[in-house]
GROMACS .gro file of C-alpha atoms in nm:
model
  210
    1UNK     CA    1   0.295   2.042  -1.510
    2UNK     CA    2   0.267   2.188  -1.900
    3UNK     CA    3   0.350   1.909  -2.037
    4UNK     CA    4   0.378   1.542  -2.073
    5UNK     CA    5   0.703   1.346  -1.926
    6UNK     CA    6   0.924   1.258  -2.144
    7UNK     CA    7   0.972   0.880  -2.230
    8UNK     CA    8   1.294   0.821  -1.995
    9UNK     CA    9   1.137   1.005  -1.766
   10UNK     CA   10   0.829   0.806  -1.744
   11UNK     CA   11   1.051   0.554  -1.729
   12UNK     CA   12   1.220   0.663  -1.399
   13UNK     CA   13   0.843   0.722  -1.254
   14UNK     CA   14   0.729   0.408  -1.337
   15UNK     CA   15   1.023   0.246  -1.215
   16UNK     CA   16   0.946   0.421  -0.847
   17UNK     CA   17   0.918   0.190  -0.544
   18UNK     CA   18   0.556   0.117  -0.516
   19UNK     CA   19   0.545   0.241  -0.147
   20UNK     CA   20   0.732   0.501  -0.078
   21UNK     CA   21   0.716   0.645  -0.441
   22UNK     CA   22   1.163   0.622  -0.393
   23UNK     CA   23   1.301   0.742  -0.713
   24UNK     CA   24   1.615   0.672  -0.891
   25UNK     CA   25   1.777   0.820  -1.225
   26UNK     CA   26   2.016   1.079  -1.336
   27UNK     CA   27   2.034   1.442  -1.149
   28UNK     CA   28   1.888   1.549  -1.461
   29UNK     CA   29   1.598   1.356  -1.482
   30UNK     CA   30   1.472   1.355  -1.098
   31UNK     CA   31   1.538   1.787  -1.116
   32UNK     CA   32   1.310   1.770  -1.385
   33UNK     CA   33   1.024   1.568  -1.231
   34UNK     CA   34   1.044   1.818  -0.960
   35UNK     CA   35   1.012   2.128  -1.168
   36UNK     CA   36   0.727   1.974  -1.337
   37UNK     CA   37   0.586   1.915  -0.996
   38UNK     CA   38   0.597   1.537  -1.044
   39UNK     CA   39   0.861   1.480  -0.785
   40UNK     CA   40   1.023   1.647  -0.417
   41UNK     CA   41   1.376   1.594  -0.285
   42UNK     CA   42   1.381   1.517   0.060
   43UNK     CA   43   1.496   1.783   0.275
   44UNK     CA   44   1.700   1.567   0.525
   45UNK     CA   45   2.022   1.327   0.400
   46UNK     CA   46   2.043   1.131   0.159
   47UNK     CA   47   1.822   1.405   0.016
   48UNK     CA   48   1.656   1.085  -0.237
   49UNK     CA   49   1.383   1.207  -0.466
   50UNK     CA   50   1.038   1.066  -0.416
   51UNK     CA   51   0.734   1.109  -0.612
   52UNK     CA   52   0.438   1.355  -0.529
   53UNK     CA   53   0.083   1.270  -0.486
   54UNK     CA   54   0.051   1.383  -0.858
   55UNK     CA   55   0.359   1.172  -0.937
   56UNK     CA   56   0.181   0.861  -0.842
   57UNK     CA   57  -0.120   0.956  -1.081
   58UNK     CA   58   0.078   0.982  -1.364
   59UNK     CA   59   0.255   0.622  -1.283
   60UNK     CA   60  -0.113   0.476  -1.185
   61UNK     CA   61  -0.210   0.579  -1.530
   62UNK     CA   62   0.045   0.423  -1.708
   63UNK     CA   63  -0.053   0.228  -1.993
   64UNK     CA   64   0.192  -0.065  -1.895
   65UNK     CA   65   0.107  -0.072  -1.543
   66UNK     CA   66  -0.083  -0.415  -1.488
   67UNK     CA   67  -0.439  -0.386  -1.327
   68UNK     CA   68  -0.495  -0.504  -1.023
   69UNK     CA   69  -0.741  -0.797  -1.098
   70UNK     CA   70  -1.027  -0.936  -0.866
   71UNK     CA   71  -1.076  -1.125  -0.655
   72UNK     CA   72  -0.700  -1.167  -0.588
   73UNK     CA   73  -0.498  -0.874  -0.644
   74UNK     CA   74  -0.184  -0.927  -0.849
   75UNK     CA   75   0.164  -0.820  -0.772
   76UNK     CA   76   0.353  -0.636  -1.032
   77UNK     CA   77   0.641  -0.871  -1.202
   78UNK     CA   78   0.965  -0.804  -0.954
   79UNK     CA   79   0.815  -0.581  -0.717
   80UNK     CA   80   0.709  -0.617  -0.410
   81UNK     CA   81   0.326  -0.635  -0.301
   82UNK     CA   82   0.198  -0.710   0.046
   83UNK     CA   83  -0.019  -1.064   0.073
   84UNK     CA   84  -0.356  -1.002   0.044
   85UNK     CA   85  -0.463  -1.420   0.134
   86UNK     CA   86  -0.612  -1.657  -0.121
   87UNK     CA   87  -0.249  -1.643  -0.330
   88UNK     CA   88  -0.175  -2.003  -0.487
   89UNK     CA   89   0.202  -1.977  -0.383
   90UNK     CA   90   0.381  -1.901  -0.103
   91UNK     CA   91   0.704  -1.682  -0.050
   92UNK     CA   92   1.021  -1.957  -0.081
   93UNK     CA   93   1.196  -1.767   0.233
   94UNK     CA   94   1.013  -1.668   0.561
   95UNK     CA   95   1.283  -1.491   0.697
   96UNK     CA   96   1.350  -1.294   0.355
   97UNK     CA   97   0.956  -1.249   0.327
   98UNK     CA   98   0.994  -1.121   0.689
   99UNK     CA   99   1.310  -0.864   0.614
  100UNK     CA  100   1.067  -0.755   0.291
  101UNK     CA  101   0.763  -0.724   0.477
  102UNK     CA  102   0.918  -0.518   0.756
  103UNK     CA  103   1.100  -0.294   0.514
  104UNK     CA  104   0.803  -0.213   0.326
  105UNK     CA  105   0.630  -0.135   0.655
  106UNK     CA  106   0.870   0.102   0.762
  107UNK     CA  107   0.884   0.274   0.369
  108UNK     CA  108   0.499   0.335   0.447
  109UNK     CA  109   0.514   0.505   0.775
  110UNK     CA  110   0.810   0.691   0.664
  111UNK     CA  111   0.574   0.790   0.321
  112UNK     CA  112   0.344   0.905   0.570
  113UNK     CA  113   0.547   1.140   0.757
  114UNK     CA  114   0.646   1.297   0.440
  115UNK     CA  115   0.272   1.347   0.305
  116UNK     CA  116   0.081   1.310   0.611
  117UNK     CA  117  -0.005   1.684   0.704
  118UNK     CA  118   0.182   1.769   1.024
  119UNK     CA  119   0.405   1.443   0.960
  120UNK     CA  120   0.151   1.253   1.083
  121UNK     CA  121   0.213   0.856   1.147
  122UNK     CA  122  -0.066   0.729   1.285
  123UNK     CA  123  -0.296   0.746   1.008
  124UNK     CA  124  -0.275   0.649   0.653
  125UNK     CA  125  -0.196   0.824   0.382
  126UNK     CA  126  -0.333   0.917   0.006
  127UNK     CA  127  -0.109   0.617  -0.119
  128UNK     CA  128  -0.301   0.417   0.091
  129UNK     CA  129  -0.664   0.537   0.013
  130UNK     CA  130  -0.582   0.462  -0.364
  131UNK     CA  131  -0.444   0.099  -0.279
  132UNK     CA  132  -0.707  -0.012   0.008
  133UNK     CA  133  -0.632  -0.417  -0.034
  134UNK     CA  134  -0.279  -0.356  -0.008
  135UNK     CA  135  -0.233  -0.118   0.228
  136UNK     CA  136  -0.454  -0.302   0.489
  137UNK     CA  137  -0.321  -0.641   0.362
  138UNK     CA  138   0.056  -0.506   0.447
  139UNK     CA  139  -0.058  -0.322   0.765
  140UNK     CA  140  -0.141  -0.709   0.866
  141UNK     CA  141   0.148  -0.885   0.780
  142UNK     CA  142   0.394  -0.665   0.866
  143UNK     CA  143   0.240  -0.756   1.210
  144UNK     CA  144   0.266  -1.110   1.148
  145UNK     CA  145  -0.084  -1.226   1.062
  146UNK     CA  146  -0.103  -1.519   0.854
  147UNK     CA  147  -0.253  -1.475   0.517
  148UNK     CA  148  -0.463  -1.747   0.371
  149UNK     CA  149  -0.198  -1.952   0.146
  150UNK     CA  150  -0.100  -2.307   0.044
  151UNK     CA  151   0.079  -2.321   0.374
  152UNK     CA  152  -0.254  -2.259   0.623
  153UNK     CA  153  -0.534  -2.055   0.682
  154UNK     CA  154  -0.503  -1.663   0.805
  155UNK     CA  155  -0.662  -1.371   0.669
  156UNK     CA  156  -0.871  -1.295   0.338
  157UNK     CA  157  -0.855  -0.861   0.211
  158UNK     CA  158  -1.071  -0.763  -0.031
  159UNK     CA  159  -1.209  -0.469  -0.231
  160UNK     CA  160  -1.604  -0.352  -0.155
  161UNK     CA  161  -1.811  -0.163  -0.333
  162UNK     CA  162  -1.789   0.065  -0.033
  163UNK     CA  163  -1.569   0.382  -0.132
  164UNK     CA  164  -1.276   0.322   0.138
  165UNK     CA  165  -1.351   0.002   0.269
  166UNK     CA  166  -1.251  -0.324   0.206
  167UNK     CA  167  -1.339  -0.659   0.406
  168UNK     CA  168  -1.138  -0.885   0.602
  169UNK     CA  169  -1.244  -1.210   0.593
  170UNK     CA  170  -1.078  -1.459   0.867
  171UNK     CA  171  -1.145  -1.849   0.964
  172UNK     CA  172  -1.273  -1.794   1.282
  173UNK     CA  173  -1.309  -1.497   1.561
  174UNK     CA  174  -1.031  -1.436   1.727
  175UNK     CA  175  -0.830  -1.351   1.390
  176UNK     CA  176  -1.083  -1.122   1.306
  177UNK     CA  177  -1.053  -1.001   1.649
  178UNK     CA  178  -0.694  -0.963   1.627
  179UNK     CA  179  -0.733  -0.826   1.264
  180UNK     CA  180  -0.914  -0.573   1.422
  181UNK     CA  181  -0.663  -0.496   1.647
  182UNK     CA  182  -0.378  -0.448   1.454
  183UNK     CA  183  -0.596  -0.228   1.193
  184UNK     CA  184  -0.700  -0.003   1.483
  185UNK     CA  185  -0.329   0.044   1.581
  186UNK     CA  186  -0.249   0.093   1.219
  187UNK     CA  187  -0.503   0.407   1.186
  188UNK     CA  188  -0.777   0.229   1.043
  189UNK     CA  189  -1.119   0.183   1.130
  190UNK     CA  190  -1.243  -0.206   1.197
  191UNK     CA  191  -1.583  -0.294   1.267
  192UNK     CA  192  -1.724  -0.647   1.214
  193UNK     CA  193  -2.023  -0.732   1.063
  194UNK     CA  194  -2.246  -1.089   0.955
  195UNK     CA  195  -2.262  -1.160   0.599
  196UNK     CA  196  -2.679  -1.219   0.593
  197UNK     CA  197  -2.672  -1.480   0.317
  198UNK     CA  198  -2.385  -1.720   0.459
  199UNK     CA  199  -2.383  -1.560   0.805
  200UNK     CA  200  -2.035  -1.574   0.797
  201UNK     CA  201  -1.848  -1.305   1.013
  202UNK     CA  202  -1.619  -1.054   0.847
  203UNK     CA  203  -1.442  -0.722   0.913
  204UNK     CA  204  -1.531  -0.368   0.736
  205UNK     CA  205  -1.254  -0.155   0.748
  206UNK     CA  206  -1.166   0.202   0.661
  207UNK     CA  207  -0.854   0.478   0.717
  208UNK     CA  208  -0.880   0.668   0.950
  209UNK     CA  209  -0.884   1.069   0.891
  210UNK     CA  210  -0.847   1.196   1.172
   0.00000   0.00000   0.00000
């Protein structure tokens, strides 16, 4: 790229579903994202623009984006976000939490395929790597774990000072054991491990690279 987007431009980036980088604007703006390298149209029908892995640096960076606070990551206003536990409300519709959750899944493992070399599904991609707590945190729900919530307890995901880890935290062992599980099938790496101060049992997991 030789130079910066323009402002409706940015616009149209930062506007991109937060998954599967899915972009929408005018035939003139999404050509020029791709001939500044910011953007790819898909090869296969509907042939939708999506943004490239240097696409979602320049809408990571933006100075409007909101930051994704600790300890409980926050969703951006209107957008979806996958639930990461320990959130003081809880969605007002299963079943339309449930159509979201799914659809976001599939965006992801489609995302993959696309930037995955080979078209790889079964291990996660760079979006994922730069969004640890919400990839693994939607890899879990979209397989219907609970997440800790007003409405019960369930699973805990959070950041480590580990590069490319971040803990599960669960109420007992069999959801960390079934955690575990679902991670595994999900491409990530699970192992669990004792907290030495509290003793309290917890998962450390990574993506898987190979």
């Amino acid at each position: 790229m030789t130079r910066p987007p323009t402002a409706a431009q940015r616009r149209v980036i930062d506007a991109a579903d937060p998954v599967t980088g899915r972009l929408r604007g005018t035939p003139a703006q999404l050509a020029a994202l791709v001939r500044h390298g910011l953007a790819f149209r898909h090869p296969r029908p509907p042939h939708d623009h999506f943004l490239t892995p240097a696409g979602h640096r320049v809408r990571e960076g933006a100075p409007e984006a909101a930051p994704e606070p600790a300890p409980v990551p926050a969703p951006d206003a209107g957008v979806f976000a996958a639930r990461v536990g320990g959130e003081d409300t809880a969605p007002a519709s299963a079943a339309a939490r449930l159509r979201e959750v799914r659809g976001a899944w599939q965006g992801l493992l489609e995302l993959r395929r696309m930037t995955n070399p080979g078209g790889a599904t079964d291990r996660p991609c760079g979006w994922e790597r730069a969004h640890l707590v919400r990839a693994a945190a939607l890899a879990l729900e979209a397989a219907g774990h609970p997440p800790e919530g007003p409405d019960g307890a369930g699973y805990r995901v959070r950041a480590t000072p580990q590069p490319e880890a971040v803990a599960v935290h669960g109420p007992d062992e069999p959801t960390l054991r079934a955690c575990a599980a679902t991670l595994e099938g999900a491409g990530w790496q699970a192992g669990a491990y004792t907290e030495p101060r509290t003793r309290a049992r917890y998962l450390l997991a990574s993506p898987r690279r190979a």
